[in-house]
PDB file of C-alpha atoms in Angstrom:
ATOM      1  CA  UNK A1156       0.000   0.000   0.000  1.00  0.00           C
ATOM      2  CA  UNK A1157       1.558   3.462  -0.833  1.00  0.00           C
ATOM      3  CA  UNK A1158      -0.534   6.097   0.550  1.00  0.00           C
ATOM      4  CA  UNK A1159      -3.710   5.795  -0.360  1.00  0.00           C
ATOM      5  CA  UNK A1160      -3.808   3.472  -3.343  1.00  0.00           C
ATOM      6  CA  UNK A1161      -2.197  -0.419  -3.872  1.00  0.00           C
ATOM      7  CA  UNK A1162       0.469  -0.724  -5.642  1.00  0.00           C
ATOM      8  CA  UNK A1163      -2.022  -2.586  -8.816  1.00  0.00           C
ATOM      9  CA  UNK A1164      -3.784   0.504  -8.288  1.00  0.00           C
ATOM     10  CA  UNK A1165      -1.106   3.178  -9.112  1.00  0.00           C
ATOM     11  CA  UNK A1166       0.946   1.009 -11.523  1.00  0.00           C
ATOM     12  CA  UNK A1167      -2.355   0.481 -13.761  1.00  0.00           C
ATOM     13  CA  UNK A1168      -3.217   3.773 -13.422  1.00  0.00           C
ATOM     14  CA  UNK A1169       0.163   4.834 -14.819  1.00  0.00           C
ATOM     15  CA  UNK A1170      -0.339   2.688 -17.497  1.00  0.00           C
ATOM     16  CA  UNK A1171      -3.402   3.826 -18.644  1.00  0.00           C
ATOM     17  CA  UNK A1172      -2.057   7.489 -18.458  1.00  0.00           C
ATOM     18  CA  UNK A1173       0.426   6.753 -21.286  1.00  0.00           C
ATOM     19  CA  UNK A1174      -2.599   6.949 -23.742  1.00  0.00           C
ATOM     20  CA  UNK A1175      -3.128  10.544 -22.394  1.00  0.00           C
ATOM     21  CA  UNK A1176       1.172  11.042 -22.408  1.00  0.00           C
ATOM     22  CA  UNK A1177       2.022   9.702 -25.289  1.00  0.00           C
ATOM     23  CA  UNK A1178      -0.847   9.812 -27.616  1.00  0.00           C
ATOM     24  CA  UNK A1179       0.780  12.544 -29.854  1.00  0.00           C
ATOM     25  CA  UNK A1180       4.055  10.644 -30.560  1.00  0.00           C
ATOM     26  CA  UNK A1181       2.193   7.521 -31.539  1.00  0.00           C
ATOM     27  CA  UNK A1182      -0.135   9.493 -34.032  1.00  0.00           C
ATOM     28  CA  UNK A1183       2.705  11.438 -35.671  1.00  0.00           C
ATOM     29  CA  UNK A1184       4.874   8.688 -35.976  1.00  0.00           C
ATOM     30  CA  UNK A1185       2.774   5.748 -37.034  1.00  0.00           C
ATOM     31  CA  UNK A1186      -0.524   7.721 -38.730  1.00  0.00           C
ATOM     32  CA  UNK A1187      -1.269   3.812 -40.098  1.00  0.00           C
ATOM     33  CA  UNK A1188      -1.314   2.300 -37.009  1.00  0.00           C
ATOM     34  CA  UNK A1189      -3.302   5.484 -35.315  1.00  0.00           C
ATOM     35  CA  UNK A1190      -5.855   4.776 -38.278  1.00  0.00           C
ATOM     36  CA  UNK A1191      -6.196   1.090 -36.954  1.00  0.00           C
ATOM     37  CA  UNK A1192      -6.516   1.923 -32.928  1.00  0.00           C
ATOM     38  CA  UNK A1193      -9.154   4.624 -33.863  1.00  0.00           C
ATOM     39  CA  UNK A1194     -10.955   1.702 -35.871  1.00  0.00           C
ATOM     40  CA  UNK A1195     -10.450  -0.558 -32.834  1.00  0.00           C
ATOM     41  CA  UNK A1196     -11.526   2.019 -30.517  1.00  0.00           C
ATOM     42  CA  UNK A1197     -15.030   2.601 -31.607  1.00  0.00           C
ATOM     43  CA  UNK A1198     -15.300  -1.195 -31.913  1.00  0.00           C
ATOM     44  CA  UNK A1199     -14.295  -1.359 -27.954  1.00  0.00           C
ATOM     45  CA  UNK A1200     -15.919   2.003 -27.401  1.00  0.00           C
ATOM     46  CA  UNK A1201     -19.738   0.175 -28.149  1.00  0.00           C
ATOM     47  CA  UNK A1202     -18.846  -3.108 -26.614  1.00  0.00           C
ATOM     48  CA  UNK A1203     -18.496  -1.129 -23.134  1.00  0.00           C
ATOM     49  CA  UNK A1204     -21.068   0.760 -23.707  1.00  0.00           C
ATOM     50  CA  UNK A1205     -23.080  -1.543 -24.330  1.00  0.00           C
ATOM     51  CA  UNK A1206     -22.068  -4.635 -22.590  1.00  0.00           C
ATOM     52  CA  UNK A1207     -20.550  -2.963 -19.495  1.00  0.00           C
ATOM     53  CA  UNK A1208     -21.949  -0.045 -18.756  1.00  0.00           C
ATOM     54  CA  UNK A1209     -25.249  -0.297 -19.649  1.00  0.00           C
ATOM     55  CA  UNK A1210     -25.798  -3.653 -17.376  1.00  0.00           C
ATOM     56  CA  UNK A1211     -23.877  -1.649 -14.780  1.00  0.00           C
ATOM     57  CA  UNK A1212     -26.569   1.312 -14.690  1.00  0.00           C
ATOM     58  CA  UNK A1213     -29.245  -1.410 -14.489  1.00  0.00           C
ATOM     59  CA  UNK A1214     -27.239  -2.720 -11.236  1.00  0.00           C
ATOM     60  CA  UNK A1215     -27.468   1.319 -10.079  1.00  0.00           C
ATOM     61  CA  UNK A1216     -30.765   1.468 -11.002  1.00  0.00           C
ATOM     62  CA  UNK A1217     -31.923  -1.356  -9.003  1.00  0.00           C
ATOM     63  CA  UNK A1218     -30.404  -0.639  -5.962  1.00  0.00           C
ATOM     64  CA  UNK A1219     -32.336   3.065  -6.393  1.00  0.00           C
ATOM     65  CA  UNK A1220     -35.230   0.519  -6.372  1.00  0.00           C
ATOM     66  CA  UNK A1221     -33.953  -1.307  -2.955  1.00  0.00           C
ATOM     67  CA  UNK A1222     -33.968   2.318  -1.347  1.00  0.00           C
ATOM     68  CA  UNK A1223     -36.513   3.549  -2.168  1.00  0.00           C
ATOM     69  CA  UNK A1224     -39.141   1.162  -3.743  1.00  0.00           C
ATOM     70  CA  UNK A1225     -42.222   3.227  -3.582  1.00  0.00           C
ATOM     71  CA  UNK A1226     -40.215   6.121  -5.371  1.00  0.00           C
ATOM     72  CA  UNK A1227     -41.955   6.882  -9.201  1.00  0.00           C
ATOM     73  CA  UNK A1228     -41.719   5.013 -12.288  1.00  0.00           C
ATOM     74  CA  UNK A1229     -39.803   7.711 -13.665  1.00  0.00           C
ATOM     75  CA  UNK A1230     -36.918   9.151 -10.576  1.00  0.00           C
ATOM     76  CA  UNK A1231     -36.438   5.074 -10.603  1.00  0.00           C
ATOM     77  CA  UNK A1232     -35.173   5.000 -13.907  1.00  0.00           C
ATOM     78  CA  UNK A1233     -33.475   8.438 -13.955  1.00  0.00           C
ATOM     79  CA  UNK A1234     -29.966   7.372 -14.654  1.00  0.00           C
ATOM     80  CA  UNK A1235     -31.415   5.978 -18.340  1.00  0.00           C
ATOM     81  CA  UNK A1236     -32.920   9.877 -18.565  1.00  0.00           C
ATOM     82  CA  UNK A1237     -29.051  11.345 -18.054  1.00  0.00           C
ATOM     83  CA  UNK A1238     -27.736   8.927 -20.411  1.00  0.00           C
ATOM     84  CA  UNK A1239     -30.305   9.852 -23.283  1.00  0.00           C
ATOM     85  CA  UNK A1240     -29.501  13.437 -22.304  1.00  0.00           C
ATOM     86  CA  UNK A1241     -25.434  12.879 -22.940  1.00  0.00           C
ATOM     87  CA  UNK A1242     -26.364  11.100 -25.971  1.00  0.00           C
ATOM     88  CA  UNK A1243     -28.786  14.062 -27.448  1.00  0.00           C
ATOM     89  CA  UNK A1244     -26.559  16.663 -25.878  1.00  0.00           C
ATOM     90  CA  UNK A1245     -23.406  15.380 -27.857  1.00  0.00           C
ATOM     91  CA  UNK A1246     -25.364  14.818 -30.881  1.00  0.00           C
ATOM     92  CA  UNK A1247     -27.271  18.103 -31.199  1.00  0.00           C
ATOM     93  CA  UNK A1248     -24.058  20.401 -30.085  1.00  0.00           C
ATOM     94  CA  UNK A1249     -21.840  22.248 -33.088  1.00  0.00           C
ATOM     95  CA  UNK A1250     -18.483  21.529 -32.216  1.00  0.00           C
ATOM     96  CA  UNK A1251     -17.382  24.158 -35.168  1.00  0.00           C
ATOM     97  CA  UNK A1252     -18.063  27.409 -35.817  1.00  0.00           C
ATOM     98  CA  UNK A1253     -18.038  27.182 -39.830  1.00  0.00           C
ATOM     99  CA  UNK A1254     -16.465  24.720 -41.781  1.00  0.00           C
ATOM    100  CA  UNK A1255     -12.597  24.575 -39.780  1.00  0.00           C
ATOM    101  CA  UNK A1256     -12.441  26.832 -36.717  1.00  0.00           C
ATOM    102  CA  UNK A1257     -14.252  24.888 -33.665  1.00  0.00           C
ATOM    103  CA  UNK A1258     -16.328  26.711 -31.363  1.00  0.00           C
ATOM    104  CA  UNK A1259     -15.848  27.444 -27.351  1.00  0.00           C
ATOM    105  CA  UNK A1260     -18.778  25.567 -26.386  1.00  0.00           C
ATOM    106  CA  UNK A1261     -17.481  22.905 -28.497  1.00  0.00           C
ATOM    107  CA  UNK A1262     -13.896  22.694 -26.766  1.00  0.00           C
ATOM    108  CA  UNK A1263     -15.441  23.095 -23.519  1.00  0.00           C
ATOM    109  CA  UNK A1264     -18.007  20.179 -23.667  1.00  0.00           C
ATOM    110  CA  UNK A1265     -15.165  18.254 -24.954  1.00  0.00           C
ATOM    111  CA  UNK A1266     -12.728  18.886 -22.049  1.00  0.00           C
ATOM    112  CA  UNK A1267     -15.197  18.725 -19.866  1.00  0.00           C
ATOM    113  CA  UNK A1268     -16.663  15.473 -20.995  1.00  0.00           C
ATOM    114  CA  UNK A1269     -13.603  13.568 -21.094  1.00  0.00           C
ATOM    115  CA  UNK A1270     -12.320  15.021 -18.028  1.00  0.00           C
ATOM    116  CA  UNK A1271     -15.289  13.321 -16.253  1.00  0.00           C
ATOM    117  CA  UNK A1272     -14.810  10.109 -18.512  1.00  0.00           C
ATOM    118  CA  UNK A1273     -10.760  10.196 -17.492  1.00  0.00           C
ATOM    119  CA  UNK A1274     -11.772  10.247 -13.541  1.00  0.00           C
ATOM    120  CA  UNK A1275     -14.210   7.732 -14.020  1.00  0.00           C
ATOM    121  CA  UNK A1276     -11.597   5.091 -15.349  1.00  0.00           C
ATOM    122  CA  UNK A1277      -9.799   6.564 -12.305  1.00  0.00           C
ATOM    123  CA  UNK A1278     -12.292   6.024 -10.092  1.00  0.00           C
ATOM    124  CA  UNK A1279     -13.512   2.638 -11.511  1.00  0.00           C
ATOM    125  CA  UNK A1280      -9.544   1.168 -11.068  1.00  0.00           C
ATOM    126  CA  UNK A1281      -9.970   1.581  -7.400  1.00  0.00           C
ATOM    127  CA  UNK A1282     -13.515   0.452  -7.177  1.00  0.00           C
ATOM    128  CA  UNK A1283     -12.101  -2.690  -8.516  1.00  0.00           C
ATOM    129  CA  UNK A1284     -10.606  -3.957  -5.088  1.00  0.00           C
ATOM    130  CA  UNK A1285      -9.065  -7.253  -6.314  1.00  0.00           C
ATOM    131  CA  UNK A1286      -5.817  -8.970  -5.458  1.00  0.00           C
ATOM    132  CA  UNK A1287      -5.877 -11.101  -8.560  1.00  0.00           C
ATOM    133  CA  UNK A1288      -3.204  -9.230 -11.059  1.00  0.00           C
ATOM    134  CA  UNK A1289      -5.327 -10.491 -14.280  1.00  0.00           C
ATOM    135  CA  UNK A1290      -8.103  -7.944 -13.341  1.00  0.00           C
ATOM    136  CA  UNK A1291      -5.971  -5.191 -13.927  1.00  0.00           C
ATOM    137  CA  UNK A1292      -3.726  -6.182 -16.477  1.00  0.00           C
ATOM    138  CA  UNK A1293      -7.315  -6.238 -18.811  1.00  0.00           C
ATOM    139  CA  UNK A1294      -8.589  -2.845 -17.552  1.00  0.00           C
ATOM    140  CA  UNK A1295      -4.924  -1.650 -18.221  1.00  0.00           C
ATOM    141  CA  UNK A1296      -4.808  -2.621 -21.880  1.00  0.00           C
ATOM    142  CA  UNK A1297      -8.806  -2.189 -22.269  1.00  0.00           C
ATOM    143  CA  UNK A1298      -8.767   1.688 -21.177  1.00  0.00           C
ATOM    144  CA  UNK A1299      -5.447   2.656 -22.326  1.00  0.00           C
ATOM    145  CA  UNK A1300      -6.691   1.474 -26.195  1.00  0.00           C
ATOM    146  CA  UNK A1301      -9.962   3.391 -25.991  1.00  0.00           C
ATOM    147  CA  UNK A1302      -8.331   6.171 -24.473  1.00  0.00           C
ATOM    148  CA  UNK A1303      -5.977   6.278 -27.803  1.00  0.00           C
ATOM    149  CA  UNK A1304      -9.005   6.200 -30.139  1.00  0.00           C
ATOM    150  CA  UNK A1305     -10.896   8.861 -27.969  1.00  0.00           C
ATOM    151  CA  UNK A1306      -7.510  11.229 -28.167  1.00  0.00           C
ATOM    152  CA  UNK A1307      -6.981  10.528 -32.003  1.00  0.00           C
ATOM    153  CA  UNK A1308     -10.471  12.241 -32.141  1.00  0.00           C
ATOM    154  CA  UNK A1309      -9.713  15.032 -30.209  1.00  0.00           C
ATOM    155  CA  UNK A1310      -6.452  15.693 -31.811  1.00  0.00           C
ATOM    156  CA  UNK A1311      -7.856  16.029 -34.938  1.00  0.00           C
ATOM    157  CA  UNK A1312     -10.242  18.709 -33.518  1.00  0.00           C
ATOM    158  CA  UNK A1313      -7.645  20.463 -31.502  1.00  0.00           C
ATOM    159  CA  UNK A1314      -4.560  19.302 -32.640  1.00  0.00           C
ATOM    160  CA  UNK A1315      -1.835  22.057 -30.618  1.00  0.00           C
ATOM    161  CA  UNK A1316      -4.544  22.665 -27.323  1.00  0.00           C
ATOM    162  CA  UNK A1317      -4.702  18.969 -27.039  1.00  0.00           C
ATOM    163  CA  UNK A1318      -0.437  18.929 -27.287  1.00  0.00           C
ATOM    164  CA  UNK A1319       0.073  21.800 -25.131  1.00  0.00           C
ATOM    165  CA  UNK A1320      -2.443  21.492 -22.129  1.00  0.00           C
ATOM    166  CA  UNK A1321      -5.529  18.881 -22.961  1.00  0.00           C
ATOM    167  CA  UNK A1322      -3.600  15.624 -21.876  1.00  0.00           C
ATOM    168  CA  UNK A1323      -2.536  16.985 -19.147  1.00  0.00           C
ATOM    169  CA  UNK A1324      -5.862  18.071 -18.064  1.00  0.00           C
ATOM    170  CA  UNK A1325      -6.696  14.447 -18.445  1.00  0.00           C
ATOM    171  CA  UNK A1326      -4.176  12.797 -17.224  1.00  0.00           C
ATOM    172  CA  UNK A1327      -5.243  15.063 -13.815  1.00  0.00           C
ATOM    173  CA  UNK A1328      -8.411  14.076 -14.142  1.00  0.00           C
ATOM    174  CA  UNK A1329      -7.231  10.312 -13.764  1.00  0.00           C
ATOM    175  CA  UNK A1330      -5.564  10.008 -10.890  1.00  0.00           C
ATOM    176  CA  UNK A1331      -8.005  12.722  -8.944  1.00  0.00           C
ATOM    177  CA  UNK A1332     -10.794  10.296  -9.787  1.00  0.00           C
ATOM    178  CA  UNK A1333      -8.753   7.625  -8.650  1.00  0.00           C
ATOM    179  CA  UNK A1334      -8.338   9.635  -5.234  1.00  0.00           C
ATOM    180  CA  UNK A1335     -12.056  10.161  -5.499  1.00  0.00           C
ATOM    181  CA  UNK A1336     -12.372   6.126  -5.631  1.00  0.00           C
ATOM    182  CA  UNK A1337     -11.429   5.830  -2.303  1.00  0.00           C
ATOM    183  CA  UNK A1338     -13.740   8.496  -0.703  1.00  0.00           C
ATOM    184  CA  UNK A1339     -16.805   7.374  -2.535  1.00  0.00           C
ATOM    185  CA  UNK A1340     -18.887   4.620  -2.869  1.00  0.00           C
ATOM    186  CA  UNK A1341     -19.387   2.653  -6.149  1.00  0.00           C
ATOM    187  CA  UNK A1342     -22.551   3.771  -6.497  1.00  0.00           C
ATOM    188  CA  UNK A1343     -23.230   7.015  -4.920  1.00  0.00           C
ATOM    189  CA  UNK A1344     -25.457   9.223  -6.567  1.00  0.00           C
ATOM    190  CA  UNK A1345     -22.539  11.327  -8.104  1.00  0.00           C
ATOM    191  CA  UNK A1346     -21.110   8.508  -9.437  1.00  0.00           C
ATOM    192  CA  UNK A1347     -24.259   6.830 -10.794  1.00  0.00           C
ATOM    193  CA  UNK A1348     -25.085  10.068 -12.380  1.00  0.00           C
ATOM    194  CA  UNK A1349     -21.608  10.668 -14.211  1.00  0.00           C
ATOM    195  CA  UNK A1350     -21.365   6.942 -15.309  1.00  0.00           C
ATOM    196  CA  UNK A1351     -25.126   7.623 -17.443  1.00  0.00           C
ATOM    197  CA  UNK A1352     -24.028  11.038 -18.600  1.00  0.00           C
ATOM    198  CA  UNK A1353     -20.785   9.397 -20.025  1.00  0.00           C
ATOM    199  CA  UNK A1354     -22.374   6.466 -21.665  1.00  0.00           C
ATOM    200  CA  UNK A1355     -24.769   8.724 -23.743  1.00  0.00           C
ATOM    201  CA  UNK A1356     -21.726   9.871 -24.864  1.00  0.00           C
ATOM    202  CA  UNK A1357     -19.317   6.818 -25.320  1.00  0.00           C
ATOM    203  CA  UNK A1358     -21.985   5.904 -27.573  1.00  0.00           C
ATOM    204  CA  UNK A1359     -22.716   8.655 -29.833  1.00  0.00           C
ATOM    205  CA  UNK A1360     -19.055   9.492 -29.946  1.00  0.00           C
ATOM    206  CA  UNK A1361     -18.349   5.730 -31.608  1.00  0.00           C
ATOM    207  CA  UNK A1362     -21.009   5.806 -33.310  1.00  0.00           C
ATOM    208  CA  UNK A1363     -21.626   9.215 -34.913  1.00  0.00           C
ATOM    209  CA  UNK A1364     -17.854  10.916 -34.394  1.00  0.00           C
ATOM    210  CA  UNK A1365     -15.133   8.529 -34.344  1.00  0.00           C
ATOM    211  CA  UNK A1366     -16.834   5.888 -37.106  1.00  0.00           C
ATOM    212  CA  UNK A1367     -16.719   7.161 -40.850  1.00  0.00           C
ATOM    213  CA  UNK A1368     -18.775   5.725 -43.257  1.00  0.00           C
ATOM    214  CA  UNK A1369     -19.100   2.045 -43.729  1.00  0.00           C
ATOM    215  CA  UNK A1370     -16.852   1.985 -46.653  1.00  0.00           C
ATOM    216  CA  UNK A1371     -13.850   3.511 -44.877  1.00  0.00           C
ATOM    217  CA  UNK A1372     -14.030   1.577 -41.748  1.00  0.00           C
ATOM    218  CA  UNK A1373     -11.416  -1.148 -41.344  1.00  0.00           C
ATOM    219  CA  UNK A1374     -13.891  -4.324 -39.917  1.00  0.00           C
ATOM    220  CA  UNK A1375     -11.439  -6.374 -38.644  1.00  0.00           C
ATOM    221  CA  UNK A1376     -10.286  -3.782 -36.406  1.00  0.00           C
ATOM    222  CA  UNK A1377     -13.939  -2.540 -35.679  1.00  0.00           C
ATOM    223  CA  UNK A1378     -14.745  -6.067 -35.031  1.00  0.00           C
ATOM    224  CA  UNK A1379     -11.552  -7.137 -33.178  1.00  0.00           C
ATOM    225  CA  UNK A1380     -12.522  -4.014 -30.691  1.00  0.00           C
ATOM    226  CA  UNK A1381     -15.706  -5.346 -29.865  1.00  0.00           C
ATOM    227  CA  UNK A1382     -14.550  -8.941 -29.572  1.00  0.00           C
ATOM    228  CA  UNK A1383     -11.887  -7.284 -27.018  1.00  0.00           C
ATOM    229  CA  UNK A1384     -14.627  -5.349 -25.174  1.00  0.00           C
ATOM    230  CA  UNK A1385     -16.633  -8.586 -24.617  1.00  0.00           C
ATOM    231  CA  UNK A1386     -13.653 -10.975 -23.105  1.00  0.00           C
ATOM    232  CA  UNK A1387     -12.801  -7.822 -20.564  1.00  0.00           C
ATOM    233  CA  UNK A1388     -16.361  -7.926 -19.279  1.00  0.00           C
ATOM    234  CA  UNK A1389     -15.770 -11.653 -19.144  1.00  0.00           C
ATOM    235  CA  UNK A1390     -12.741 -10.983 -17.147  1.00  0.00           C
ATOM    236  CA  UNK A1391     -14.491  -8.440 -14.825  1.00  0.00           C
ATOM    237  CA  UNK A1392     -17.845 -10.658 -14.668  1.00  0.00           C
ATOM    238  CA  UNK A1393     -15.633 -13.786 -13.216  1.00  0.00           C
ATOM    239  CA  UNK A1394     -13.577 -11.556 -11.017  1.00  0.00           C
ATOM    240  CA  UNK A1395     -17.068 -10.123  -9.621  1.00  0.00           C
ATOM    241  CA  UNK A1396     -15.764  -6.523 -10.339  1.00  0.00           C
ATOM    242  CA  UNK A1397     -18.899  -5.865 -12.399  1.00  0.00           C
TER     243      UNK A1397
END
């Protein structure tokens, strides 16, 4: 134990930092490869939306249920409400002025979204409580790669903000929610509430933003993601870190 955190805890967050660190380098200097990952990405970006972290706000939404199960229909399933609302708030934003220069609101809902989505991995490290190595050698590798295609997107947006100060920002953001990890529980209310918001916006973001069109996509790689996405929540399902 160092500090606060386990040893798995801070070596895995470290790891997953280098996709925030290093991003840069690996797009300039292998643009093929970086073509591949963001391919991969969207691929392993719908797989845990889908297969993790949907099934994860149904857990969050049933134990609203166990507290309070006369509360309505409706504050039940609230958490499903805040993930439509990322979704439609993602989807219906202008992230550029005119045809190159983005906008403010843009940048900000950007830094501001994946500052929240860079604590959460932070947070969700340390909610994983395991002495078994496996479980987070596979959220290591899973979040570093999606972190990589979620980066290549915003460097293309904002290539010399995202060099000078945006990974940085991130990279903050991860080990401050990995802090927060140990002073809240898994599903608190601010937690639940960030995890929906997030997913809204893990999936338009793979599906909308990072995807082209079908005739540009590489499959295999698209494919390969989601086939990745599903053996981690094997991993995490067996290790009961679900």
């Amino acid at each position: 134990m160092l500090g606060i955190l386990t040893v798995n805890e801070i070596l895995t967050l470290a790891i997953i930092s280098t996709a925030h660190i290093g991003a840069v380098r690996v797009f300039r200097a292998y643009p093929g490869t970086t073509r591949w990952l963001l391919d991969f990405s969207s691929g392993l970006g719908l797989g845990y939306a889908f297969l993790y972290l949907l099934p994860k706000i149904g857990i969050m939404t049933a134990s609203i249920r166990s507290r309070a199960p006369d509360v309505h229909v409706l504050i039940e399933h609230q958490l499903y409400f805040f993930m439509l609302f990322g979704f439609l708030m993602y989807y219906l934003v202008e992230f550029k002025r005119h045809s190159s220069k983005p906008s403010r609101f843009g940048l900000a809902l950007n830094l501001l979204s994946f500052s929240v989505y860079s604590a959460l991995l932070g947070a969700t490290v340390v909610h994983l409580n395991q002495d078994v190595q496996g479980i987070y050698f596979t959220s290591a590798v899973v979040f570093t790669l999606h972190l990589f295609g979620v980066n290549k997107f915003l460097f293309r947006m904002y290539a010399e903000k995202f060099e000078e100060w945006m990974r940085w920002v991130f990279v903050l953001a991860l080990f401050a929610g990995g802090y927060a990890g140990t002073r809240i529980e898994v599903y608190s209310p601010s937690h639940s509430v960030a995890t929906a918001l997030v997913g809204g916006i893990i999936i338009i973001l793979s599906v909308r933003l990072k995807l082209p069109v079908r005739s540009q996509v590489n499959t295999q790689a698209f494919l390969f993601g989601v086939a990745t996405a599903i053996g981690a929540v094997i991993v995490f399902t067996k290790q009961g870190s679900f």
